[in-house]
CSV table of N, CA and C and ligand atoms in Angstrom, one decimal:
chain,number,residue,atom,x,y,z
A,230,MET,N,38.8,-88.0,3.8
A,230,MET,CA,37.1,-88.4,3.4
A,230,MET,C,36.7,-89.0,4.6
A,231,LYS,N,35.5,-88.3,4.8
A,231,LYS,CA,34.9,-88.5,6.1
A,231,LYS,C,33.8,-89.8,5.7
A,232,ASN,N,33.8,-90.6,6.5
A,232,ASN,CA,32.7,-91.7,6.3
A,232,ASN,C,31.1,-91.1,6.7
A,233,ARG,N,30.0,-91.5,5.6
A,233,ARG,CA,28.8,-91.0,5.7
A,233,ARG,C,28.6,-91.8,7.1
A,234,LYS,N,27.4,-91.5,7.7
A,234,LYS,CA,27.0,-92.1,8.8
A,234,LYS,C,26.3,-93.5,8.2
A,235,LYS,N,25.7,-94.3,9.1
A,235,LYS,CA,25.1,-95.3,8.6
A,235,LYS,C,23.7,-95.3,7.8
A,236,GLU,N,22.8,-94.1,8.9
A,236,GLU,CA,21.4,-93.8,8.4
A,236,GLU,C,21.9,-92.4,7.7
A,237,THR,N,21.3,-92.0,6.3
A,237,THR,CA,21.2,-91.0,6.2
A,237,THR,C,19.8,-90.5,5.5
A,238,LYS,N,19.4,-89.0,6.2
A,238,LYS,CA,18.2,-88.6,5.6
A,238,LYS,C,18.1,-87.2,4.8
A,239,ILE,N,17.5,-87.6,3.5
A,239,ILE,CA,17.7,-86.8,2.1
A,239,ILE,C,16.3,-86.5,2.4
A,240,VAL,N,15.9,-85.1,1.9
A,240,VAL,CA,14.8,-84.7,1.9
A,240,VAL,C,14.8,-83.7,0.5
A,241,ILE,N,13.6,-84.2,-0.5
A,241,ILE,CA,13.3,-84.0,-1.6
A,241,ILE,C,12.5,-82.4,-1.7
A,242,LEU,N,13.1,-81.4,-1.9
A,242,LEU,CA,12.2,-80.2,-2.1
A,242,LEU,C,12.1,-79.4,-3.1
A,243,GLY,N,11.1,-78.8,-3.3
A,243,GLY,CA,10.6,-78.1,-4.7
A,243,GLY,C,9.0,-77.8,-4.7
A,244,SER,N,8.9,-76.7,-6.0
A,244,SER,CA,7.4,-76.4,-5.8
A,244,SER,C,6.9,-77.6,-6.4
A,245,TYR,N,5.3,-77.3,-6.0
A,245,TYR,CA,4.5,-78.5,-6.5
A,245,TYR,C,4.6,-78.6,-8.3
A,246,ASN,N,4.4,-79.7,-8.4
A,246,ASN,CA,4.3,-80.7,-9.7
A,246,ASN,C,5.8,-80.6,-10.2
A,247,SER,N,6.8,-80.2,-9.4
A,247,SER,CA,8.0,-80.0,-10.7
A,247,SER,C,9.0,-81.5,-10.3
A,248,GLY,N,8.3,-82.2,-10.1
A,248,GLY,CA,8.8,-83.9,-10.2
A,248,GLY,C,9.4,-84.6,-9.3
A,249,LYS,N,9.0,-84.2,-8.1
A,249,LYS,CA,9.5,-84.5,-6.7
A,249,LYS,C,9.2,-86.2,-6.5
A,250,THR,N,8.2,-86.4,-6.3
A,250,THR,CA,7.5,-87.9,-6.4
A,250,THR,C,8.1,-88.6,-7.3
A,251,THR,N,8.2,-88.2,-9.0
A,251,THR,CA,9.1,-88.9,-9.9
A,251,THR,C,10.6,-89.1,-9.8
A,252,THR,N,11.1,-88.3,-9.2
A,252,THR,CA,12.5,-88.1,-8.9
A,252,THR,C,12.6,-89.8,-7.8
A,253,LEU,N,11.7,-89.6,-6.8
A,253,LEU,CA,11.9,-90.5,-5.7
A,253,LEU,C,11.3,-92.0,-6.4
A,254,GLU,N,10.7,-92.0,-7.3
A,254,GLU,CA,10.2,-93.4,-7.8
A,254,GLU,C,11.4,-94.0,-8.6
A,255,ASN,N,12.4,-93.1,-9.0
A,255,ASN,CA,13.1,-93.4,-9.9
A,255,ASN,C,14.2,-94.2,-9.2
A,256,ILE,N,14.5,-93.5,-7.9
A,256,ILE,CA,15.7,-93.5,-6.8
A,256,ILE,C,15.4,-94.9,-6.1
A,257,CYS,N,14.2,-95.3,-5.6
A,257,CYS,CA,13.6,-96.3,-5.2
A,257,CYS,C,12.4,-97.4,-5.5
A,258,GLU,N,13.1,-98.2,-5.2
A,258,GLU,CA,12.2,-99.5,-6.1
A,258,GLU,C,10.7,-99.3,-5.5
A,259,LYS,N,10.8,-99.3,-4.0
A,259,LYS,CA,9.5,-99.3,-3.4
A,259,LYS,C,9.4,-97.8,-2.6
A,260,MET,N,8.1,-97.0,-3.0
A,260,MET,CA,7.9,-95.8,-2.4
A,260,MET,C,6.5,-96.1,-1.4
A,261,THR,N,6.6,-95.6,-0.4
A,261,THR,CA,5.4,-95.2,0.2
A,261,THR,C,5.1,-93.7,0.2
A,262,ARG,N,3.5,-93.7,-0.2
A,262,ARG,CA,2.9,-92.5,0.0
A,262,ARG,C,2.1,-92.4,0.9
A,263,VAL,N,2.0,-91.4,1.5
A,263,VAL,CA,1.4,-90.3,2.4
A,263,VAL,C,0.1,-89.5,1.8
A,264,GLU,N,-0.9,-89.6,1.9
A,264,GLU,CA,-1.9,-88.7,1.0
A,264,GLU,C,-2.6,-88.3,2.4
A,265,TYR,N,-3.1,-87.0,2.1
A,265,TYR,CA,-3.7,-86.2,2.9
A,265,TYR,C,-4.8,-85.3,2.2
A,266,ASN,N,-6.2,-85.5,2.6
A,266,ASN,CA,-7.2,-84.9,1.6
A,266,ASN,C,-7.2,-85.2,0.5
A,267,GLY,N,-7.2,-86.4,0.3
A,267,GLY,CA,-7.3,-86.9,-1.2
A,267,GLY,C,-6.0,-86.7,-1.7
A,268,THR,N,-5.9,-86.2,-3.0
A,268,THR,CA,-4.7,-85.7,-3.6
A,268,THR,C,-4.0,-84.6,-3.6
A,269,THR,N,-4.7,-83.5,-2.7
A,269,THR,CA,-4.2,-82.5,-2.4
A,269,THR,C,-3.0,-82.2,-1.9
A,270,ILE,N,-2.2,-82.8,-1.3
A,270,ILE,CA,-0.8,-83.2,-0.9
A,270,ILE,C,-0.7,-84.4,-0.9
A,271,SER,N,0.7,-84.9,-1.1
A,271,SER,CA,0.9,-86.2,-0.7
A,271,SER,C,2.8,-86.0,-0.7
A,272,LEU,N,3.2,-87.1,0.3
A,272,LEU,CA,4.2,-87.3,1.1
A,272,LEU,C,4.7,-88.5,0.7
A,273,ASP,N,6.0,-88.4,0.3
A,273,ASP,CA,6.3,-89.8,-0.1
A,273,ASP,C,7.9,-90.1,0.6
A,274,TYR,N,8.2,-91.3,0.8
A,274,TYR,CA,9.1,-91.7,1.4
A,274,TYR,C,9.4,-93.1,0.5
A,275,GLY,N,11.1,-93.1,0.7
A,275,GLY,CA,11.6,-94.5,0.1
A,275,GLY,C,13.1,-94.6,0.6
A,276,ASN,N,13.6,-95.8,0.7
A,276,ASN,CA,14.7,-96.0,1.3
A,276,ASN,C,15.8,-96.7,0.2
A,277,ILE,N,16.9,-96.7,0.1
A,277,ILE,CA,17.8,-97.4,-0.5
A,277,ILE,C,19.1,-97.6,0.4
A,278,GLU,N,19.6,-98.8,-0.1
A,278,GLU,CA,21.5,-98.7,0.5
A,278,GLU,C,22.1,-98.7,-0.7
A,279,VAL,N,23.3,-97.6,-0.3
A,279,VAL,CA,24.2,-97.2,-0.8
A,279,VAL,C,25.4,-97.5,-0.3
A,280,ASN,N,26.2,-98.7,-0.6
A,280,ASN,CA,27.9,-98.8,-0.5
A,280,ASN,C,27.5,-99.4,1.0
A,281,GLY,N,26.1,-100.5,1.2
A,281,GLY,CA,25.8,-100.7,2.6
A,281,GLY,C,25.3,-100.1,3.7
A,282,LYS,N,25.0,-98.8,3.1
A,282,LYS,CA,24.4,-97.6,4.4
A,282,LYS,C,23.1,-97.1,3.9
A,283,LYS,N,22.2,-97.1,4.8
A,283,LYS,CA,20.9,-96.9,4.3
A,283,LYS,C,20.5,-95.4,3.9
A,284,VAL,N,19.6,-94.9,2.9
A,284,VAL,CA,19.4,-93.5,2.9
A,284,VAL,C,18.1,-93.6,2.8
A,285,HIS,N,17.6,-93.0,3.7
A,285,HIS,CA,16.1,-92.7,3.7
A,285,HIS,C,15.6,-91.2,2.8
A,286,ILE,N,14.6,-91.2,2.0
A,286,ILE,CA,14.4,-90.0,1.5
A,286,ILE,C,12.8,-89.8,1.3
A,287,PHE,N,12.5,-88.7,1.7
A,287,PHE,CA,11.3,-88.1,1.9
A,287,PHE,C,11.1,-87.0,0.8
A,288,THR,N,9.8,-86.5,0.3
A,288,THR,CA,9.6,-85.6,-0.5
A,288,THR,C,8.4,-85.0,0.5
A,289,THR,N,8.6,-83.9,0.1
A,289,THR,CA,7.9,-82.6,0.7
A,289,THR,C,6.6,-82.0,0.1
A,290,PRO,N,5.5,-81.5,0.2
A,290,PRO,CA,4.5,-80.9,-0.1
A,290,PRO,C,5.4,-79.5,-0.7
A,291,GLY,N,5.0,-78.9,-1.9
A,291,GLY,CA,5.8,-78.0,-2.3
A,291,GLY,C,4.5,-76.4,-2.1
A,292,GLN,N,3.4,-76.6,-1.8
A,292,GLN,CA,2.6,-75.7,-1.5
A,292,GLN,C,3.1,-74.7,-0.6
A,293,GLU,N,2.9,-73.6,-0.4
A,293,GLU,CA,3.0,-72.5,0.4
A,293,GLU,C,2.7,-72.7,1.8
A,294,ARG,N,1.3,-73.3,1.7
A,294,ARG,CA,0.6,-73.6,3.3
A,294,ARG,C,0.8,-74.8,3.8
A,295,PHE,N,2.0,-75.5,3.3
A,295,PHE,CA,2.3,-76.6,4.1
A,295,PHE,C,3.7,-76.4,4.4
A,296,LYS,N,4.2,-75.2,4.6
A,296,LYS,CA,5.3,-74.8,4.8
A,296,LYS,C,5.7,-75.6,6.3
A,297,PHE,N,4.6,-75.6,7.4
A,297,PHE,CA,5.1,-76.1,8.6
A,297,PHE,C,5.7,-77.9,8.4
A,298,MET,N,5.4,-78.5,7.6
A,298,MET,CA,5.5,-79.8,7.2
A,298,MET,C,6.8,-79.7,6.5
A,299,ARG,N,7.2,-79.0,5.6
A,299,ARG,CA,8.6,-78.8,5.4
A,299,ARG,C,9.3,-78.6,6.4
A,300,GLU,N,8.9,-77.7,7.3
A,300,GLU,CA,10.0,-77.5,8.5
A,300,GLU,C,10.2,-78.8,9.5
A,301,ILE,N,9.0,-79.3,9.7
A,301,ILE,CA,9.2,-80.7,10.4
A,301,ILE,C,10.0,-81.8,10.0
A,302,LEU,N,9.7,-81.8,8.5
A,302,LEU,CA,10.5,-83.0,7.3
A,302,LEU,C,12.1,-82.3,7.5
A,303,SER,N,12.5,-81.1,7.9
A,303,SER,CA,13.8,-80.4,7.6
A,303,SER,C,14.8,-80.9,8.8
A,304,GLN,N,13.7,-81.1,9.8
A,304,GLN,CA,14.7,-81.5,11.3
A,304,GLN,C,15.6,-82.8,10.9
A,305,GLY,N,16.8,-82.6,11.4
A,305,GLY,CA,17.6,-83.5,11.3
A,305,GLY,C,18.3,-84.0,9.7
A,306,LEU,N,17.7,-83.3,9.1
A,306,LEU,CA,18.1,-84.1,7.8
A,306,LEU,C,19.9,-83.8,7.4
A,307,ASP,N,20.4,-84.3,6.6
A,307,ASP,CA,21.7,-84.6,6.2
A,307,ASP,C,21.7,-83.8,4.9
A,308,GLY,N,21.0,-84.0,4.1
A,308,GLY,CA,21.1,-83.3,2.7
A,308,GLY,C,19.6,-83.3,2.1
A,309,ALA,N,20.1,-82.5,1.1
A,309,ALA,CA,18.5,-82.0,0.5
A,309,ALA,C,18.3,-82.1,-1.5
A,310,ILE,N,17.8,-82.3,-2.0
A,310,ILE,CA,17.7,-82.4,-3.4
A,310,ILE,C,16.6,-81.4,-3.8
A,311,VAL,N,16.9,-80.3,-4.3
A,311,VAL,CA,16.0,-79.2,-4.6
A,311,VAL,C,15.9,-79.4,-6.2
A,312,VAL,N,14.2,-80.1,-6.5
A,312,VAL,CA,13.8,-80.0,-7.8
A,312,VAL,C,13.4,-79.3,-8.6
A,313,ILE,N,13.7,-78.6,-9.7
A,313,ILE,CA,13.0,-77.6,-10.1
A,313,ILE,C,12.2,-78.0,-11.6
A,314,ASP,N,11.5,-77.3,-12.3
A,314,ASP,CA,10.7,-77.7,-13.3
A,314,ASP,C,11.3,-76.4,-14.2
A,315,SER,N,12.1,-77.2,-14.7
A,315,SER,CA,13.1,-76.3,-16.0
A,315,SER,C,11.8,-75.3,-16.8
A,316,SER,N,10.7,-75.9,-17.3
A,316,SER,CA,9.8,-75.2,-18.1
A,316,SER,C,9.0,-74.2,-17.3
A,317,GLN,N,9.3,-74.2,-16.1
A,317,GLN,CA,8.8,-72.8,-15.5
A,317,GLN,C,9.9,-71.8,-14.9
A,318,GLY,N,11.0,-72.5,-14.5
A,318,GLY,CA,11.8,-71.7,-13.8
A,318,GLY,C,11.9,-71.4,-12.6
A,319,LEU,N,12.5,-70.8,-12.0
A,319,LEU,CA,12.3,-70.7,-10.5
A,319,LEU,C,11.0,-69.9,-9.8
A,320,THR,N,10.5,-70.9,-8.9
A,320,THR,CA,9.5,-70.1,-8.4
A,320,THR,C,9.8,-69.4,-7.4
A,321,SER,N,9.1,-68.7,-6.8
A,321,SER,CA,9.2,-67.8,-5.0
A,321,SER,C,9.3,-68.9,-4.0
A,322,THR,N,8.7,-69.9,-4.4
A,322,THR,CA,8.8,-71.0,-3.3
A,322,THR,C,10.1,-71.9,-3.6
A,323,ASP,N,10.8,-71.8,-4.6
A,323,ASP,CA,12.1,-72.5,-5.2
A,323,ASP,C,12.9,-71.6,-4.5
A,324,LYS,N,13.1,-69.7,-4.4
A,324,LYS,CA,13.8,-69.0,-4.0
A,324,LYS,C,14.2,-69.5,-2.5
A,325,ASN,N,12.5,-69.5,-2.0
A,325,ASN,CA,12.8,-69.5,-0.4
A,325,ASN,C,13.5,-70.8,0.2
A,326,ILE,N,13.3,-71.8,-0.4
A,326,ILE,CA,13.9,-73.2,-0.5
A,326,ILE,C,15.2,-72.7,-0.3
A,327,ILE,N,16.0,-72.4,-1.4
A,327,ILE,CA,17.1,-72.5,-1.8
A,327,ILE,C,17.8,-71.5,-0.5
A,328,HIS,N,17.4,-70.2,-0.4
A,328,HIS,CA,17.7,-69.4,0.7
A,328,HIS,C,17.8,-70.1,2.1
A,329,ARG,N,16.9,-70.7,2.1
A,329,ARG,CA,16.8,-71.7,3.7
A,329,ARG,C,17.7,-72.4,4.0
A,330,LEU,N,18.2,-73.3,2.9
A,330,LEU,CA,19.3,-74.2,2.8
A,330,LEU,C,20.8,-73.3,3.1
A,331,ASN,N,20.6,-72.4,2.1
A,331,ASN,CA,22.0,-71.6,2.0
A,331,ASN,C,22.1,-71.0,3.6
A,332,SER,N,21.4,-70.7,4.3
A,332,SER,CA,21.5,-70.1,5.3
A,332,SER,C,21.7,-70.8,6.5
A,333,ASN,N,21.1,-72.2,6.2
A,333,ASN,CA,21.3,-73.2,7.4
A,333,ASN,C,22.2,-74.1,6.8
A,334,ASN,N,23.5,-74.0,6.0
A,334,ASN,CA,24.6,-74.5,5.4
A,334,ASN,C,23.9,-76.1,5.4
A,335,VAL,N,22.9,-76.4,4.9
A,335,VAL,CA,22.6,-77.9,4.5
A,335,VAL,C,23.1,-78.1,3.3
A,336,PRO,N,23.8,-79.2,2.8
A,336,PRO,CA,24.6,-79.8,2.2
A,336,PRO,C,23.3,-80.2,1.0
A,337,TYR,N,23.1,-79.3,-0.4
A,337,TYR,CA,22.4,-79.9,-1.5
A,337,TYR,C,22.6,-79.6,-2.8
A,338,VAL,N,21.9,-80.2,-4.0
A,338,VAL,CA,22.2,-80.3,-5.2
A,338,VAL,C,20.7,-79.5,-5.5
A,339,ILE,N,20.9,-79.4,-7.1
A,339,ILE,CA,19.7,-78.7,-7.7
A,339,ILE,C,19.2,-79.9,-9.0
A,340,PHE,N,18.2,-80.1,-8.9
A,340,PHE,CA,17.4,-80.9,-9.9
A,340,PHE,C,17.0,-80.6,-11.1
A,341,ALA,N,17.6,-80.0,-12.0
A,341,ALA,CA,16.9,-78.9,-13.0
A,341,ALA,C,16.4,-79.9,-14.1
A,342,ASN,N,14.9,-80.1,-13.5
A,342,ASN,CA,14.2,-81.4,-14.1
A,342,ASN,C,13.3,-81.0,-15.3
A,343,LYS,N,13.0,-81.8,-15.9
A,343,LYS,CA,11.9,-81.7,-17.2
A,343,LYS,C,12.4,-81.3,-18.2
A,344,GLN,N,13.9,-81.7,-18.4
A,344,GLN,CA,15.1,-81.0,-19.5
A,344,GLN,C,14.2,-81.2,-20.8
A,345,ASP,N,13.5,-82.2,-20.8
A,345,ASP,CA,12.5,-82.7,-22.1
A,345,ASP,C,11.9,-81.4,-22.9
A,346,ILE,N,11.5,-81.1,-21.5
A,346,ILE,CA,10.3,-79.6,-22.1
A,346,ILE,C,11.2,-78.1,-21.8
A,347,GLY,N,12.1,-78.2,-20.6
A,347,GLY,CA,12.7,-77.2,-20.3
A,347,GLY,C,12.8,-76.1,-21.7
A,348,THR,N,12.7,-74.7,-21.6
A,348,THR,CA,12.4,-74.1,-22.7
A,348,THR,C,13.7,-73.1,-22.8
A,349,GLU,N,14.1,-72.6,-21.5
A,349,GLU,CA,15.5,-71.7,-21.8
A,349,GLU,C,16.1,-72.2,-20.6
A,350,ASP,N,17.6,-71.6,-20.5
A,350,ASP,CA,18.1,-71.8,-19.2
A,350,ASP,C,17.2,-71.0,-18.3
A,351,VAL,N,17.5,-71.9,-17.3
A,351,VAL,CA,16.8,-71.1,-15.8
A,351,VAL,C,17.7,-70.2,-15.4
A,352,ASP,N,17.6,-69.1,-14.8
A,352,ASP,CA,18.2,-67.9,-14.0
A,352,ASP,C,18.3,-68.0,-12.6
A,353,TYR,N,19.6,-68.9,-12.1
A,353,TYR,CA,19.7,-68.7,-10.8
A,353,TYR,C,20.2,-67.6,-10.3
A,354,ASP,N,20.7,-66.5,-11.1
A,354,ASP,CA,20.7,-65.1,-10.5
A,354,ASP,C,21.7,-65.4,-9.4
A,355,GLY,N,22.8,-65.8,-9.5
A,355,GLY,CA,23.6,-65.7,-8.3
A,355,GLY,C,23.3,-66.3,-6.8
A,356,ILE,N,22.2,-67.1,-6.5
A,356,ILE,CA,21.6,-67.2,-5.8
A,356,ILE,C,22.3,-68.4,-5.0
A,357,THR,N,22.6,-69.5,-6.1
A,357,THR,CA,23.2,-70.7,-5.5
A,357,THR,C,24.6,-71.1,-6.0
A,358,ASP,N,25.4,-71.8,-5.7
A,358,ASP,CA,26.9,-72.1,-6.1
A,358,ASP,C,27.0,-73.6,-6.1
A,359,VAL,N,25.6,-74.3,-5.4
A,359,VAL,CA,26.1,-76.1,-5.6
A,359,VAL,C,25.5,-76.4,-7.0
A,360,PRO,N,25.9,-77.7,-7.1
A,360,PRO,CA,26.0,-78.4,-8.5
A,360,PRO,C,24.5,-78.4,-8.8
A,361,ILE,N,24.3,-78.2,-10.1
A,361,ILE,CA,22.8,-78.3,-10.7
A,361,ILE,C,23.0,-79.5,-11.9
A,362,ILE,N,22.3,-80.1,-11.3
A,362,ILE,CA,22.0,-81.3,-12.8
A,362,ILE,C,20.9,-81.5,-13.4
A,363,PRO,N,21.2,-81.3,-14.7
A,363,PRO,CA,19.9,-81.3,-15.4
A,363,PRO,C,19.3,-83.0,-15.3
A,364,THR,N,17.8,-82.8,-15.4
A,364,THR,CA,17.2,-84.3,-15.0
A,364,THR,C,16.2,-84.0,-16.2
A,365,VAL,N,15.8,-85.5,-16.4
A,365,VAL,CA,14.4,-85.8,-16.7
A,365,VAL,C,13.8,-87.0,-16.0
A,366,ALA,N,13.4,-86.5,-14.7
A,366,ALA,CA,13.2,-87.9,-13.7
A,366,ALA,C,12.4,-88.7,-14.4
A,367,ARG,N,10.9,-88.3,-15.5
A,367,ARG,CA,10.2,-89.2,-15.8
A,367,ARG,C,11.2,-90.6,-16.6
A,368,ASP,N,12.2,-90.3,-17.1
A,368,ASP,CA,13.1,-91.2,-17.8
A,368,ASP,C,13.9,-92.1,-16.8
A,369,GLY,N,14.2,-91.0,-15.8
A,369,GLY,CA,15.1,-91.9,-14.8
A,369,GLY,C,16.7,-90.8,-15.0
A,370,GLU,N,16.6,-89.8,-16.5
A,370,GLU,CA,18.0,-89.5,-16.5
A,370,GLU,C,18.3,-88.5,-15.7
A,371,GLY,N,20.1,-88.8,-15.5
A,371,GLY,CA,20.4,-87.6,-14.4
A,371,GLY,C,20.0,-87.8,-13.0
A,372,VAL,N,19.1,-88.8,-12.6
A,372,VAL,CA,18.3,-89.0,-11.4
A,372,VAL,C,19.8,-89.4,-10.3
A,373,TRP,N,20.0,-90.8,-10.9
A,373,TRP,CA,20.6,-91.8,-10.3
A,373,TRP,C,22.5,-90.6,-10.1
A,374,ASN,N,23.0,-89.8,-11.3
A,374,ASN,CA,24.2,-89.5,-10.7
A,374,ASN,C,24.1,-88.2,-10.2
A,375,GLY,N,22.6,-87.5,-9.9
A,375,GLY,CA,22.9,-86.4,-9.0
A,375,GLY,C,22.6,-87.0,-7.5
A,376,LEU,N,22.4,-87.7,-7.2
A,376,LEU,CA,22.1,-88.6,-6.1
A,376,LEU,C,23.4,-89.0,-5.4
A,377,ASN,N,24.3,-89.4,-6.3
A,377,ASN,CA,25.6,-90.0,-5.9
A,377,ASN,C,26.4,-88.6,-5.8
A,378,LEU,N,26.1,-87.6,-6.4
A,378,LEU,CA,26.7,-86.6,-6.3
A,378,LEU,C,26.6,-85.7,-5.2
A,379,LEU,N,25.4,-85.9,-5.0
A,379,LEU,CA,24.8,-85.1,-3.3
A,379,LEU,C,25.9,-86.3,-2.2
A,380,LEU,N,25.6,-87.7,-2.2
A,380,LEU,CA,26.0,-88.4,-1.2
A,380,LEU,C,27.6,-88.2,-1.1
A,381,ASP,N,28.1,-87.9,-2.6
A,381,ASP,CA,29.8,-87.2,-2.3
A,381,ASP,C,30.1,-86.2,-1.6
A,382,LEU,N,28.8,-85.4,-1.7
A,382,LEU,CA,28.9,-83.9,-0.9
A,382,LEU,C,29.1,-84.2,0.4
A,383,LEU,N,28.0,-85.2,0.9
A,383,LEU,CA,27.8,-85.7,2.7
A,383,LEU,C,28.9,-86.1,2.9
A,384,ASP,N,29.7,-86.9,2.2
A,384,ASP,CA,30.9,-87.7,2.3
A,384,ASP,C,32.3,-86.5,2.8
A,385,SER,N,32.5,-85.8,2.1
A,385,SER,CA,33.5,-85.0,1.9
A,385,SER,C,34.0,-83.8,2.9
B,210,GDP,N1,7.9,-83.6,-19.2
B,210,GDP,C1,8.5,-83.8,-18.1
B,210,GDP,N2,7.3,-84.4,-17.0
B,210,GDP,C2,7.7,-84.9,-16.1
B,210,GDP,C3,9.2,-85.2,-15.4
B,210,GDP,N3,9.2,-85.5,-14.3
B,210,GDP,C4,7.9,-85.5,-13.9
B,210,GDP,N4,7.0,-85.3,-15.0
B,210,GDP,C5,5.2,-84.9,-14.8
B,210,GDP,O1,5.3,-83.9,-14.1
B,210,GDP,C6,3.9,-83.9,-13.0
B,210,GDP,C7,4.4,-84.0,-11.6
B,210,GDP,O2,5.2,-84.7,-11.3
B,210,GDP,P1,5.1,-85.5,-9.9
B,210,GDP,O3,6.6,-86.0,-9.4
B,210,GDP,O4,3.9,-85.7,-9.0
B,210,GDP,O5,5.7,-84.0,-8.8
B,210,GDP,P2,5.4,-83.3,-7.1
B,210,GDP,O6,4.6,-82.8,-7.5
B,210,GDP,O7,7.1,-82.4,-7.3
B,210,GDP,O8,5.8,-84.3,-6.9
B,210,GDP,C8,3.6,-85.8,-13.6
B,210,GDP,O9,2.7,-85.1,-14.7
B,210,GDP,C9,4.6,-86.3,-14.0
B,210,GDP,O10,4.9,-87.1,-14.8
B,210,GDP,C10,10.3,-85.0,-16.4
B,210,GDP,O11,11.2,-84.9,-16.6
B,210,GDP,N5,9.5,-84.6,-18.0
B,211,MG,MG1,4.7,-85.4,-5.3
């Protein structure tokens, strides 16, 4: 087992409104929100210590026009969480994100969020084989397990 670096950078990706901020709120006690143009976009940051090592977590804006920001935030990242709104299914933004992560060999997990209102099984259509963790970010369900799964992936 490889030792995780002392500082780890994780980015939470996914479509607008999928539950990225809510997920981060659940992981971190204190979160910093950077707003730009009121509520048009917001970027969140938080950190936690897991086993004595600092984990920095950012959320990124999901809208297509903020692609440049996702690219900047994705520099030097160690791992990613893709938060999907299970009541909406995979959006084209989600698919683009997943393809990018795959082709850049970034370790990631998928949070299939909003399980409380998710109507049917999301069709991942063979585009990914990473762990998919059902979550209800609003209640914190599955979130901690999912993060630990990702950290384990980074350690292995
Ligand atoms: N029903 C339900 N709503 C959720 C869940 N997680 C987040 N939400 C709601 O979805 C909306 C968007 O969440 P937010 O975290 O701001 O999404 P973001 O745009 O990806 O950061 C908010 O109204 C949240 O309260 C969930 O697990 N279930
Ligand atoms: Mg947000």
